[in-house]
Amino acid sequence: MANQNSSIQLDRRGLLFVLSSPSGAGKSTLARKLLASDQYISLSVSATTRPPRTGEIDGKDYHFVDIDTFNTMVTNGEFLEWAEVFGHYYGTPKGPVEALLENGKDVLFDIDWQGTQQLFQEAGNDIVRVFILPPSIAELENRLRSRATDSNEVIKDRMSRAKSEIGHWDGYDYVLINDDIETCFEKITHILTAERLKRMRQKGLIGFARKLMEN
Ligand code: ADP
Ligand code: 5GP
């Protein structure tokens, strides 16, 4: 992948950028903003057994599959990682991620802490893990209610799990508080820029530096 942060184009290793948060803290909103503003990163579209929410598009937000299809994909080793979240199954299909990386893209993952751990086992240093916290528990509930996509019962369930999800904050490289969305988004873009510039990702640097040192 070329390094877009310089007029000199050096090859760079693609990275796997993970956003996790308790449900309602704002990671999907932040992910959408990032995808809209950065042409070098693409979303890994997960498969899920959860029914679609109003407005969600099959193949764009998720691949909506039944449990038999999901189980077959697990058996066939088609997932990079998978987990049960809120009574439904979610998994990251391997093929599209590999294809994106081969095509010189970074890949964005909106997955939970269980998936993040599994992905870290697979990809190690190629992963950048960002955890999003809400400014308060009351605001988290406000956001879930204002999103108006879940029943009262589902919201109660998401709230009751929020604290245990928050407990996984220390398994991440960066932890951001999503108070003001623009400020939080800006921090995410800074993280991505800095991570892209890390020496270990700049494959083209070796040759470039060698040339500079030639007589
Ligand atoms: P998640 O993907 O983490 O479950 P969403 O991105 O769906 O959360 O956000 C939940 C709701 O909160 C949405 O209605 C979204 O517009 C809103 N929201 C997200 N970030 C903020 C913020 N910083 N301030 C106010 N509302 C926000
Ligand atoms: P939602 O139902 O609100 O879209 O997602 C519920 C939770 O599942 C979120 O925390 C989301 O990040 C997580 N999730 C979505 N896709 C995947 C996936 O492929 N793997 C894992 N492990 N978690 C996922």
PDB file of C-alpha atoms and ligand atoms in Angstrom:
ATOM      1  CA  MET A   1       0.000   0.000   0.000  1.00  0.00           C
ATOM      2  CA  ALA A   2       1.270   3.502  -0.824  1.00  0.00           C
ATOM      3  CA  ASN A   3       1.681   5.939   2.049  1.00  0.00           C
ATOM      4  CA  GLN A   4      -0.799   8.736   1.394  1.00  0.00           C
ATOM      5  CA  ASN A   5       0.729  10.958   4.071  1.00  0.00           C
ATOM      6  CA  SER A   6       3.571  12.040   1.881  1.00  0.00           C
ATOM      7  CA  SER A   7       4.064  13.172  -1.678  1.00  0.00           C
ATOM      8  CA  ILE A   8       6.703  10.435  -1.872  1.00  0.00           C
ATOM      9  CA  GLN A   9       4.828   7.148  -2.200  1.00  0.00           C
ATOM     10  CA  LEU A  10       6.353   4.390  -0.057  1.00  0.00           C
ATOM     11  CA  ASP A  11       4.879   0.921   0.390  1.00  0.00           C
ATOM     12  CA  ARG A  12       3.144   0.350   3.716  1.00  0.00           C
ATOM     13  CA  ARG A  13       1.645  -2.673   5.498  1.00  0.00           C
ATOM     14  CA  GLY A  14      -2.118  -2.465   5.786  1.00  0.00           C
ATOM     15  CA  LEU A  15      -3.544  -2.283   9.296  1.00  0.00           C
ATOM     16  CA  LEU A  16      -6.610  -3.675  11.022  1.00  0.00           C
ATOM     17  CA  PHE A  17      -8.380  -0.857  12.872  1.00  0.00           C
ATOM     18  CA  VAL A  18     -10.779  -2.070  15.558  1.00  0.00           C
ATOM     19  CA  LEU A  19     -13.476   0.064  17.170  1.00  0.00           C
ATOM     20  CA  SER A  20     -15.273  -1.434  20.189  1.00  0.00           C
ATOM     21  CA  SER A  21     -17.577   0.056  22.807  1.00  0.00           C
ATOM     22  CA  PRO A  22     -20.545  -0.771  24.946  1.00  0.00           C
ATOM     23  CA  SER A  23     -23.619  -0.657  22.738  1.00  0.00           C
ATOM     24  CA  GLY A  24     -24.813   2.935  22.269  1.00  0.00           C
ATOM     25  CA  ALA A  25     -21.508   4.712  22.983  1.00  0.00           C
ATOM     26  CA  GLY A  26     -21.245   5.746  19.338  1.00  0.00           C
ATOM     27  CA  LYS A  27     -18.840   3.415  17.541  1.00  0.00           C
ATOM     28  CA  SER A  28     -21.070   2.872  14.488  1.00  0.00           C
ATOM     29  CA  THR A  29     -21.501   6.634  14.094  1.00  0.00           C
ATOM     30  CA  LEU A  30     -17.733   7.122  14.339  1.00  0.00           C
ATOM     31  CA  ALA A  31     -17.116   4.235  11.940  1.00  0.00           C
ATOM     32  CA  ARG A  32     -19.493   5.745   9.380  1.00  0.00           C
ATOM     33  CA  LYS A  33     -17.749   9.116   9.605  1.00  0.00           C
ATOM     34  CA  LEU A  34     -14.356   7.497   9.149  1.00  0.00           C
ATOM     35  CA  LEU A  35     -15.462   5.482   6.126  1.00  0.00           C
ATOM     36  CA  ALA A  36     -16.979   8.572   4.540  1.00  0.00           C
ATOM     37  CA  SER A  37     -13.869  10.687   5.037  1.00  0.00           C
ATOM     38  CA  ASP A  38     -11.005   8.269   4.374  1.00  0.00           C
ATOM     39  CA  GLN A  39     -10.691   6.443   1.076  1.00  0.00           C
ATOM     40  CA  TYR A  40      -7.875   4.201   2.325  1.00  0.00           C
ATOM     41  CA  ILE A  41      -9.977   2.270   4.840  1.00  0.00           C
ATOM     42  CA  SER A  42     -12.876  -0.117   4.207  1.00  0.00           C
ATOM     43  CA  LEU A  43     -15.317  -1.796   6.559  1.00  0.00           C
ATOM     44  CA  SER A  44     -15.207  -5.489   7.317  1.00  0.00           C
ATOM     45  CA  VAL A  45     -18.867  -6.462   6.953  1.00  0.00           C
ATOM     46  CA  SER A  46     -19.717  -9.052   9.600  1.00  0.00           C
ATOM     47  CA  ALA A  47     -22.146 -11.927   9.307  1.00  0.00           C
ATOM     48  CA  THR A  48     -24.824 -12.061  11.986  1.00  0.00           C
ATOM     49  CA  THR A  49     -27.853 -14.093  12.984  1.00  0.00           C
ATOM     50  CA  ARG A  50     -29.458 -10.912  14.427  1.00  0.00           C
ATOM     51  CA  PRO A  51     -32.488  -9.674  12.475  1.00  0.00           C
ATOM     52  CA  PRO A  52     -31.903  -6.441  10.516  1.00  0.00           C
ATOM     53  CA  ARG A  53     -32.864  -3.114  12.131  1.00  0.00           C
ATOM     54  CA  THR A  54     -34.910  -0.608  10.185  1.00  0.00           C
ATOM     55  CA  GLY A  55     -32.659   0.975   7.566  1.00  0.00           C
ATOM     56  CA  GLU A  56     -29.949  -1.698   7.713  1.00  0.00           C
ATOM     57  CA  ILE A  57     -28.945  -3.085   4.331  1.00  0.00           C
ATOM     58  CA  ASP A  58     -27.939  -6.711   3.808  1.00  0.00           C
ATOM     59  CA  GLY A  59     -24.362  -6.869   2.533  1.00  0.00           C
ATOM     60  CA  LYS A  60     -23.598  -3.292   3.581  1.00  0.00           C
ATOM     61  CA  ASP A  61     -24.244  -3.168   7.342  1.00  0.00           C
ATOM     62  CA  TYR A  62     -24.146  -6.923   7.901  1.00  0.00           C
ATOM     63  CA  HIS A  63     -24.575 -10.153   6.028  1.00  0.00           C
ATOM     64  CA  PHE A  64     -27.795 -11.334   7.674  1.00  0.00           C
ATOM     65  CA  VAL A  65     -27.708 -15.127   7.840  1.00  0.00           C
ATOM     66  CA  ASP A  66     -29.668 -17.852   9.607  1.00  0.00           C
ATOM     67  CA  ILE A  67     -28.130 -19.940  12.347  1.00  0.00           C
ATOM     68  CA  ASP A  68     -27.556 -22.967  10.066  1.00  0.00           C
ATOM     69  CA  THR A  69     -25.617 -20.849   7.571  1.00  0.00           C
ATOM     70  CA  PHE A  70     -23.611 -19.289  10.434  1.00  0.00           C
ATOM     71  CA  ASN A  71     -22.770 -22.725  11.875  1.00  0.00           C
ATOM     72  CA  THR A  72     -21.676 -23.981   8.455  1.00  0.00           C
ATOM     73  CA  MET A  73     -19.386 -20.966   8.093  1.00  0.00           C
ATOM     74  CA  VAL A  74     -17.880 -21.738  11.519  1.00  0.00           C
ATOM     75  CA  THR A  75     -17.360 -25.396  10.588  1.00  0.00           C
ATOM     76  CA  ASN A  76     -15.753 -24.448   7.272  1.00  0.00           C
ATOM     77  CA  GLY A  77     -13.316 -22.095   9.011  1.00  0.00           C
ATOM     78  CA  GLU A  78     -14.676 -19.093   7.118  1.00  0.00           C
ATOM     79  CA  PHE A  79     -14.405 -16.681  10.076  1.00  0.00           C
ATOM     80  CA  LEU A  80     -11.347 -14.785  11.292  1.00  0.00           C
ATOM     81  CA  GLU A  81     -13.205 -14.567  14.612  1.00  0.00           C
ATOM     82  CA  TRP A  82     -16.744 -15.045  15.859  1.00  0.00           C
ATOM     83  CA  ALA A  83     -18.660 -14.578  19.110  1.00  0.00           C
ATOM     84  CA  GLU A  84     -22.077 -14.633  20.715  1.00  0.00           C
ATOM     85  CA  VAL A  85     -23.237 -11.121  21.646  1.00  0.00           C
ATOM     86  CA  PHE A  86     -26.664 -10.327  23.138  1.00  0.00           C
ATOM     87  CA  GLY A  87     -27.958 -13.815  22.265  1.00  0.00           C
ATOM     88  CA  HIS A  88     -27.031 -13.550  18.575  1.00  0.00           C
ATOM     89  CA  TYR A  89     -23.974 -14.748  16.692  1.00  0.00           C
ATOM     90  CA  TYR A  90     -21.581 -12.396  14.920  1.00  0.00           C
ATOM     91  CA  GLY A  91     -18.505 -13.244  12.857  1.00  0.00           C
ATOM     92  CA  THR A  92     -15.882 -11.658  10.615  1.00  0.00           C
ATOM     93  CA  PRO A  93     -15.621 -13.427   7.231  1.00  0.00           C
ATOM     94  CA  LYS A  94     -11.967 -14.099   6.426  1.00  0.00           C
ATOM     95  CA  GLY A  95     -11.960 -13.808   2.609  1.00  0.00           C
ATOM     96  CA  PRO A  96     -13.059 -10.155   2.244  1.00  0.00           C
ATOM     97  CA  VAL A  97     -10.539  -8.959   4.863  1.00  0.00           C
ATOM     98  CA  GLU A  98      -7.685 -10.731   3.100  1.00  0.00           C
ATOM     99  CA  ALA A  99      -8.838  -9.305  -0.247  1.00  0.00           C
ATOM    100  CA  LEU A 100      -8.996  -5.746   1.131  1.00  0.00           C
ATOM    101  CA  LEU A 101      -5.503  -5.996   2.620  1.00  0.00           C
ATOM    102  CA  GLU A 102      -4.182  -7.421  -0.654  1.00  0.00           C
ATOM    103  CA  ASN A 103      -5.766  -4.515  -2.516  1.00  0.00           C
ATOM    104  CA  GLY A 104      -3.871  -2.051  -0.381  1.00  0.00           C
ATOM    105  CA  LYS A 105      -6.672  -1.009   1.994  1.00  0.00           C
ATOM    106  CA  ASP A 106      -6.717  -0.703   5.756  1.00  0.00           C
ATOM    107  CA  VAL A 107      -9.673  -2.530   7.294  1.00  0.00           C
ATOM    108  CA  LEU A 108     -12.099  -1.197   9.896  1.00  0.00           C
ATOM    109  CA  PHE A 109     -13.782  -3.591  12.349  1.00  0.00           C
ATOM    110  CA  ASP A 110     -16.820  -2.810  14.489  1.00  0.00           C
ATOM    111  CA  ILE A 111     -16.563  -5.854  16.757  1.00  0.00           C
ATOM    112  CA  ASP A 112     -16.790  -6.615  20.475  1.00  0.00           C
ATOM    113  CA  TRP A 113     -13.988  -7.385  22.935  1.00  0.00           C
ATOM    114  CA  GLN A 114     -14.219 -11.151  22.348  1.00  0.00           C
ATOM    115  CA  GLY A 115     -13.669 -10.682  18.635  1.00  0.00           C
ATOM    116  CA  THR A 116     -10.877  -8.194  19.278  1.00  0.00           C
ATOM    117  CA  GLN A 117      -9.001 -10.731  21.407  1.00  0.00           C
ATOM    118  CA  GLN A 118      -9.320 -13.397  18.702  1.00  0.00           C
ATOM    119  CA  LEU A 119      -8.256 -10.990  15.966  1.00  0.00           C
ATOM    120  CA  PHE A 120      -5.227 -10.006  18.040  1.00  0.00           C
ATOM    121  CA  GLN A 121      -4.209 -13.691  18.232  1.00  0.00           C
ATOM    122  CA  GLU A 122      -4.416 -13.877  14.432  1.00  0.00           C
ATOM    123  CA  ALA A 123      -2.971 -10.525  13.402  1.00  0.00           C
ATOM    124  CA  GLY A 124      -0.815  -9.303  16.325  1.00  0.00           C
ATOM    125  CA  ASN A 125       1.048  -6.128  15.446  1.00  0.00           C
ATOM    126  CA  ASP A 126      -1.115  -5.394  12.423  1.00  0.00           C
ATOM    127  CA  ILE A 127      -3.997  -4.550  14.764  1.00  0.00           C
ATOM    128  CA  VAL A 128      -4.828  -1.150  16.266  1.00  0.00           C
ATOM    129  CA  ARG A 129      -7.485  -1.408  18.980  1.00  0.00           C
ATOM    130  CA  VAL A 130      -9.610   1.575  20.006  1.00  0.00           C
ATOM    131  CA  PHE A 131     -12.235   1.444  22.766  1.00  0.00           C
ATOM    132  CA  ILE A 132     -14.956   4.076  22.963  1.00  0.00           C
ATOM    133  CA  LEU A 133     -16.438   5.024  26.336  1.00  0.00           C
ATOM    134  CA  PRO A 134     -19.630   7.031  26.885  1.00  0.00           C
ATOM    135  CA  PRO A 135     -19.302  10.198  29.008  1.00  0.00           C
ATOM    136  CA  SER A 136     -21.703   8.664  31.584  1.00  0.00           C
ATOM    137  CA  ILE A 137     -24.055   5.723  32.081  1.00  0.00           C
ATOM    138  CA  ALA A 138     -27.062   8.065  31.921  1.00  0.00           C
ATOM    139  CA  GLU A 139     -25.905   9.437  28.557  1.00  0.00           C
ATOM    140  CA  LEU A 140     -25.366   5.888  27.284  1.00  0.00           C
ATOM    141  CA  GLU A 141     -29.013   5.107  28.031  1.00  0.00           C
ATOM    142  CA  ASN A 142     -30.122   8.414  26.425  1.00  0.00           C
ATOM    143  CA  ARG A 143     -28.274   7.474  23.254  1.00  0.00           C
ATOM    144  CA  LEU A 144     -29.754   3.993  23.099  1.00  0.00           C
ATOM    145  CA  ARG A 145     -33.240   5.494  23.540  1.00  0.00           C
ATOM    146  CA  SER A 146     -32.691   8.317  21.055  1.00  0.00           C
ATOM    147  CA  ARG A 147     -31.395   5.840  18.464  1.00  0.00           C
ATOM    148  CA  ALA A 148     -34.911   4.349  18.659  1.00  0.00           C
ATOM    149  CA  THR A 149     -33.909   1.072  17.047  1.00  0.00           C
ATOM    150  CA  ASP A 150     -34.397  -1.280  19.995  1.00  0.00           C
ATOM    151  CA  SER A 151     -37.338  -2.282  22.170  1.00  0.00           C
ATOM    152  CA  ASN A 152     -37.418  -1.337  25.852  1.00  0.00           C
ATOM    153  CA  GLU A 153     -36.470  -4.882  26.702  1.00  0.00           C
ATOM    154  CA  VAL A 154     -33.444  -4.900  24.384  1.00  0.00           C
ATOM    155  CA  ILE A 155     -32.326  -1.513  25.749  1.00  0.00           C
ATOM    156  CA  LYS A 156     -32.574  -2.858  29.311  1.00  0.00           C
ATOM    157  CA  ASP A 157     -30.497  -5.866  28.290  1.00  0.00           C
ATOM    158  CA  ARG A 158     -27.856  -3.667  26.578  1.00  0.00           C
ATOM    159  CA  MET A 159     -27.679  -1.432  29.675  1.00  0.00           C
ATOM    160  CA  SER A 160     -27.322  -4.369  32.021  1.00  0.00           C
ATOM    161  CA  ARG A 161     -24.354  -5.617  29.959  1.00  0.00           C
ATOM    162  CA  ALA A 162     -22.763  -2.198  29.503  1.00  0.00           C
ATOM    163  CA  LYS A 163     -20.762  -2.284  32.726  1.00  0.00           C
ATOM    164  CA  SER A 164     -19.202  -5.667  32.047  1.00  0.00           C
ATOM    165  CA  GLU A 165     -18.338  -4.539  28.497  1.00  0.00           C
ATOM    166  CA  ILE A 166     -16.742  -1.356  29.859  1.00  0.00           C
ATOM    167  CA  GLY A 167     -14.609  -3.635  32.048  1.00  0.00           C
ATOM    168  CA  HIS A 168     -12.685  -4.658  28.927  1.00  0.00           C
ATOM    169  CA  TRP A 169     -11.335  -1.145  28.288  1.00  0.00           C
ATOM    170  CA  ASP A 170      -7.805  -2.174  29.269  1.00  0.00           C
ATOM    171  CA  GLY A 171      -7.521  -4.717  26.447  1.00  0.00           C
ATOM    172  CA  TYR A 172      -7.216  -1.864  23.966  1.00  0.00           C
ATOM    173  CA  ASP A 173      -4.368   0.346  22.703  1.00  0.00           C
ATOM    174  CA  TYR A 174      -6.400   3.574  22.864  1.00  0.00           C
ATOM    175  CA  VAL A 175      -9.413   4.523  24.986  1.00  0.00           C
ATOM    176  CA  LEU A 176     -11.485   7.549  23.982  1.00  0.00           C
ATOM    177  CA  ILE A 177     -14.441   9.204  25.706  1.00  0.00           C
ATOM    178  CA  ASN A 178     -17.092  10.018  23.126  1.00  0.00           C
ATOM    179  CA  ASP A 179     -18.480  13.185  24.660  1.00  0.00           C
ATOM    180  CA  ASP A 180     -18.480  15.538  21.691  1.00  0.00           C
ATOM    181  CA  ILE A 181     -18.664  13.498  18.496  1.00  0.00           C
ATOM    182  CA  GLU A 182     -16.483  15.815  16.397  1.00  0.00           C
ATOM    183  CA  THR A 183     -13.703  15.931  19.013  1.00  0.00           C
ATOM    184  CA  CYS A 184     -13.764  12.159  19.392  1.00  0.00           C
ATOM    185  CA  PHE A 185     -13.756  11.664  15.638  1.00  0.00           C
ATOM    186  CA  GLU A 186     -10.786  13.984  15.267  1.00  0.00           C
ATOM    187  CA  LYS A 187      -8.861  11.909  17.815  1.00  0.00           C
ATOM    188  CA  ILE A 188      -9.633   8.775  15.844  1.00  0.00           C
ATOM    189  CA  THR A 189      -8.219  10.318  12.673  1.00  0.00           C
ATOM    190  CA  HIS A 190      -5.077  11.349  14.588  1.00  0.00           C
ATOM    191  CA  ILE A 191      -4.624   7.802  15.895  1.00  0.00           C
ATOM    192  CA  LEU A 192      -5.031   6.358  12.414  1.00  0.00           C
ATOM    193  CA  THR A 193      -2.551   8.826  10.933  1.00  0.00           C
ATOM    194  CA  ALA A 194       0.070   8.139  13.609  1.00  0.00           C
ATOM    195  CA  GLU A 195      -0.360   4.365  13.341  1.00  0.00           C
ATOM    196  CA  ARG A 196      -0.001   4.505   9.560  1.00  0.00           C
ATOM    197  CA  LEU A 197       3.282   6.373  10.006  1.00  0.00           C
ATOM    198  CA  LYS A 198       4.829   3.799  12.384  1.00  0.00           C
ATOM    199  CA  ARG A 199       8.195   2.634  11.134  1.00  0.00           C
ATOM    200  CA  MET A 200       7.252  -1.056  11.306  1.00  0.00           C
ATOM    201  CA  ARG A 201       4.438  -0.412   8.785  1.00  0.00           C
ATOM    202  CA  GLN A 202       6.606   1.520   6.313  1.00  0.00           C
ATOM    203  CA  LYS A 203       7.858  -1.356   4.177  1.00  0.00           C
ATOM    204  CA  GLY A 204       9.242   1.051   1.600  1.00  0.00           C
ATOM    205  CA  LEU A 205      11.493   2.850   4.088  1.00  0.00           C
ATOM    206  CA  ILE A 206      14.318   0.323   3.932  1.00  0.00           C
ATOM    207  CA  GLY A 207      14.882   0.840   0.218  1.00  0.00           C
ATOM    208  CA  PHE A 208      14.323   4.581   0.482  1.00  0.00           C
ATOM    209  CA  ALA A 209      16.885   5.003   3.286  1.00  0.00           C
ATOM    210  CA  ARG A 210      19.361   2.722   1.481  1.00  0.00           C
ATOM    211  CA  LYS A 211      19.157   4.889  -1.602  1.00  0.00           C
ATOM    212  CA  LEU A 212      19.762   8.021   0.457  1.00  0.00           C
ATOM    213  CA  MET A 213      22.905   6.413   1.869  1.00  0.00           C
ATOM    214  CA  GLU A 214      24.309   5.381  -1.510  1.00  0.00           C
ATOM    215  CA  ASN A 215      27.410   7.195  -2.724  1.00  0.00           C
TER     216      ASN A 215
HETATM  217  P1  ADP B   1     -22.996   1.996  18.890  1.00  0.00           P
HETATM  218  O1  ADP B   1     -22.624   1.677  17.478  1.00  0.00           O
HETATM  219  O2  ADP B   1     -21.813   2.123  19.777  1.00  0.00           O
HETATM  220  O3  ADP B   1     -24.016   1.054  19.443  1.00  0.00           O
HETATM  221  P2  ADP B   1     -24.282   4.372  17.720  1.00  0.00           P
HETATM  222  O4  ADP B   1     -23.185   4.888  16.863  1.00  0.00           O
HETATM  223  O5  ADP B   1     -25.429   3.671  17.071  1.00  0.00           O
HETATM  224  O6  ADP B   1     -23.680   3.451  18.906  1.00  0.00           O
HETATM  225  O7  ADP B   1     -24.797   5.623  18.595  1.00  0.00           O
HETATM  226  C1  ADP B   1     -25.931   5.501  19.442  1.00  0.00           C
HETATM  227  C2  ADP B   1     -26.757   6.787  19.323  1.00  0.00           C
HETATM  228  O8  ADP B   1     -26.029   7.868  19.933  1.00  0.00           O
HETATM  229  C3  ADP B   1     -27.046   7.206  17.872  1.00  0.00           C
HETATM  230  O9  ADP B   1     -28.355   7.742  17.821  1.00  0.00           O
HETATM  231  C4  ADP B   1     -25.991   8.297  17.614  1.00  0.00           C
HETATM  232  O10 ADP B   1     -26.441   9.242  16.673  1.00  0.00           O
HETATM  233  C5  ADP B   1     -25.821   8.933  18.998  1.00  0.00           C
HETATM  234  N1  ADP B   1     -24.480   9.472  19.272  1.00  0.00           N
HETATM  235  C6  ADP B   1     -23.283   8.938  18.960  1.00  0.00           C
HETATM  236  N2  ADP B   1     -22.277   9.703  19.409  1.00  0.00           N
HETATM  237  C7  ADP B   1     -22.826  10.759  20.029  1.00  0.00           C
HETATM  238  C8  ADP B   1     -22.305  11.926  20.715  1.00  0.00           C
HETATM  239  N3  ADP B   1     -21.000  12.147  20.851  1.00  0.00           N
HETATM  240  N4  ADP B   1     -23.183  12.795  21.230  1.00  0.00           N
HETATM  241  C9  ADP B   1     -24.521  12.582  21.118  1.00  0.00           C
HETATM  242  N5  ADP B   1     -25.083  11.527  20.490  1.00  0.00           N
HETATM  243  C10 ADP B   1     -24.249  10.610  19.947  1.00  0.00           C
HETATM  244  P1  5GP B   2     -25.258  -4.599  17.022  1.00  0.00           P
HETATM  245  O1  5GP B   2     -26.263  -5.687  17.161  1.00  0.00           O
HETATM  246  O2  5GP B   2     -25.573  -3.407  17.913  1.00  0.00           O
HETATM  247  O3  5GP B   2     -25.001  -4.209  15.582  1.00  0.00           O
HETATM  248  O4  5GP B   2     -23.872  -5.172  17.547  1.00  0.00           O
HETATM  249  C1  5GP B   2     -23.789  -5.738  18.831  1.00  0.00           C
HETATM  250  C2  5GP B   2     -22.342  -5.970  19.185  1.00  0.00           C
HETATM  251  O5  5GP B   2     -21.770  -6.961  18.332  1.00  0.00           O
HETATM  252  C3  5GP B   2     -21.463  -4.728  19.016  1.00  0.00           C
HETATM  253  O6  5GP B   2     -20.620  -4.654  20.166  1.00  0.00           O
HETATM  254  C4  5GP B   2     -20.650  -5.016  17.786  1.00  0.00           C
HETATM  255  O7  5GP B   2     -19.377  -4.381  17.827  1.00  0.00           O
HETATM  256  C5  5GP B   2     -20.493  -6.522  17.899  1.00  0.00           C
HETATM  257  N1  5GP B   2     -20.167  -7.148  16.612  1.00  0.00           N
HETATM  258  C6  5GP B   2     -20.611  -6.822  15.376  1.00  0.00           C
HETATM  259  N2  5GP B   2     -20.053  -7.610  14.451  1.00  0.00           N
HETATM  260  C7  5GP B   2     -19.224  -8.452  15.100  1.00  0.00           C
HETATM  261  C8  5GP B   2     -18.336  -9.504  14.678  1.00  0.00           C
HETATM  262  O8  5GP B   2     -18.189  -9.830  13.508  1.00  0.00           O
HETATM  263  N3  5GP B   2     -17.651 -10.137  15.659  1.00  0.00           N
HETATM  264  C9  5GP B   2     -17.762  -9.815  16.966  1.00  0.00           C
HETATM  265  N4  5GP B   2     -17.018 -10.492  17.840  1.00  0.00           N
HETATM  266  N5  5GP B   2     -18.575  -8.829  17.405  1.00  0.00           N
HETATM  267  C10 5GP B   2     -19.298  -8.159  16.477  1.00  0.00           C
END
